[in-house]
Amino acid sequence: MARAIDRSRVLLYGTCLALGALAAAGWMREITGEISRPIDSDEQASEMRGRFQRSDPAERIRLIRRLGRSGGVRAAGLLSEALQTSSDPRLRLTAIRQLGLAGGPAAVKQLRALLADGAPAAERYAAIHALGQVRSDQAVEGLIARLESHGETKERSYLLEALAESHHADAAKVLASLADAGELAAIRSLGALGGSEALASLLKLSEHRAASIRLAAIEALGRTADPNAKRRLLDLIRRSDRASRLQAVRALKSFASDDVQVLLSQLAQSKDNALSIAAIEALSDGPLSRQTLLNLLADGSLTARRRALDALGRSDDPTTHPAIAKLLFHPMLADDAARALANSVHPSARELLLNTVDGQSPLMTQRAIVLQLNQLSGPDVEQALTRLLATGAPGIQSSALTRLVALRGEAARPQVLSAHRNGARQLRQQALALLAQWASKDDLPLFVSSLNAGDYSEVQTALRAIKAIGGKRAEEAIFNVIENGGQISKAAAIATLAEVGGDRARKVLLAQITAKDHAGTYNAEWALGKLADPKAREELLAILDDDRQPARVKQRAMRALSYYNDPRTFTELARHKDQTIARTALSYLGRAGGREAEEILIERLRSDDGVSRYGAFSALRQLATPTAVEAIAGRFDQETAAEASNALAQIGSRRAFDVLEDRYSRGDKATQLAVIGALNANQGESAKKLLYAALNSQEKDVVIRAVYQLGQAHDPDVEQRLLNLLSTTDDANIRRTVGSKLRYRATLYANNKQLIDAAYYGRRL
């Protein structure tokens, strides 16, 4: 990524040079003149105000930015006007930022007014940053006043950064005072501020007893780039604790002097892996550092070699590329080496990368290089991909073919056809998928022959291509597979009939519903529903009315009808003469919904048939309407306690939990067990409240059931309640149950092992 950024910088630099040349030639004279010209008179201010009022939002933002660059009292006044008259958030934020560039007392007054608590947070943060840019006494005074009166963490960090950006003497005093008090953000801001007062404070804090303060100060010393800071960092490396040494090494990144680079080169080759990595990351680019990194590539630890590779890649020195290329054969570093070479801007790196890859290379080398070839293009890349397609490992061949098609498009068709004819299974499947993207009529015989493949995904790929080609021949191929193909091909082809449509498709699908074998029946059910043919619906209903049809066929017909998503169908079937069909229809009514469905389900709650009643409870749970909750509550008794409790707990509304709480408080032991058994702590605070109440029950079985239900949740509050229960009960069964749940909560168990083990094993403490 870093090397890609370097390449982008080169392109950006070239673009800037070109734009500069155009500007010099006069192409941009009008624009640059308008941006840099200050507003010197009231007439100019009035003209700008008029332009602003006549402009669209995008142009207004451009005008605001020009005002900020021009600066001055009148520009600040116009920016303040824009703030007072606009409610557009983007425009307001832009105006706030430009007030910081315009500066002056008026700008500071406006920005300080935005620091009030009532202003939106984004505007307050933008105003804080803008005040830091102004750098005047009044601006810094406003920042300090806000800092002293406000403690919100995020805003405070913005205030500290703005004070550091102001480079003001008063800011240095405030930051130093806060840093001395141990505020880490203030310590870091001192590093950005710099100056003698900041340096003195950081030097003192770099010896602080508290590690967090000491390490923050050492990091900030690196940001100052001061010679005295460098001396302290070098001293800390020689004599301090390990954490401080590591932080000091990292902080030396800001210093490029020879003595620092010599020291970092020595530390980079340390046997201490963490120290070595810190030094590698701090090294500046140069001959000494490159040689150090090359040495590490040869005999450093795995992590150090990886960091060295990354650093060499960023430097992108052609003399290091051969050493990097050797690591293309390393089992753990091949990816890093390939990435370093692929992102280089030098032709030598690309040449090394492409010449290394062929069928004789180790698998990990092929994989690493092919991955990077996805970012490259050109004739040499296509040649390398062609070599891999001919000699690479099976998975590599597939990747190479895919990339080749991405580069050449349909010009790669001969290679794709050859891969499908002659390749191994994985390559053939990939070739088929690539041919399917083109869906050429010329390839129809190839796709038809692929329908007899044993792999379901391959058959689906062929069918997609056949459907895309379309026409009579394509349809005949699909019907032929259904009649004569194997089970896998047949099942896949049946699913496509929903898109083929027509009388023939309907008849074939209905035949699958009544067929004795099971091949493709589920796909036929789905396809009939998606076909949504009224004639098919009537024939499915006729199957349900036919007493000669076996149960399995009627089940298929019911499932097919469910895909129609037609509530009317199942309200009719819920009153069917066949009770099995009527009961099955209830579950579909819950999904279909509607007023009529709700009425039928409420009616079935009063049924003496337990199966129908259970189905009605389950379906009303799916509806989850207020009427459904009241109906369930009205049917809640000792006989239906389990079904009603489960339905209400699944609905989970406030009213549903009120009903559960009422039935629990008034119910007998069996009812209480049913209510508690339907709950778990993951259902929210209402469920936890009931379960916690059950822990205080006089019925031991109710307590044990509540422990089981609470034990399903990984909740610190629940765990603490269960732990407390061990201290308040002497019942061995309850204690054993609690112990069995808490023994698998790692942190809690580690801190209370003796108590939990005693409960689980039945011992007394």
PDB file of C-alpha atoms in Angstrom, residues 34 37 121 179 262 344 382 437 485 542 544 563 601 664 678 697 761-762:
ATOM      1  CA  GLU A  34      -9.919  35.911  -7.514  1.00  0.00           C
ATOM      2  CA  ARG A  37      -7.345  39.210  -3.982  1.00  0.00           C
ATOM      3  CA  ALA A 121     -20.976  18.961  18.379  1.00  0.00           C
ATOM      4  CA  ALA A 179       0.828  17.484  31.663  1.00  0.00           C
ATOM      5  CA  VAL A 262      24.062   4.085  13.391  1.00  0.00           C
ATOM      6  CA  SER A 344       7.618  -1.112  -7.208  1.00  0.00           C
ATOM      7  CA  GLU A 382      -0.327 -11.965 -19.973  1.00  0.00           C
ATOM      8  CA  GLN A 437     -20.622 -14.807 -18.528  1.00  0.00           C
ATOM      9  CA  GLY A 485     -30.888 -36.518 -16.756  1.00  0.00           C
ATOM     10  CA  ALA A 542     -57.490 -30.438  -6.093  1.00  0.00           C
ATOM     11  CA  LEU A 544     -55.514 -31.770  -1.300  1.00  0.00           C
ATOM     12  CA  TYR A 563     -44.713 -20.147  -1.750  1.00  0.00           C
ATOM     13  CA  LEU A 601     -56.406 -18.770  14.995  1.00  0.00           C
ATOM     14  CA  TYR A 664     -46.482 -16.375  37.660  1.00  0.00           C
ATOM     15  CA  ALA A 678     -40.237 -20.130  28.657  1.00  0.00           C
ATOM     16  CA  SER A 697     -39.193 -18.756  45.398  1.00  0.00           C
ATOM     17  CA  TYR A 761     -18.902 -30.888  44.761  1.00  0.00           C
ATOM     18  CA  GLY A 762     -21.158 -30.495  47.805  1.00  0.00           C
TER      19      GLY A 762
END
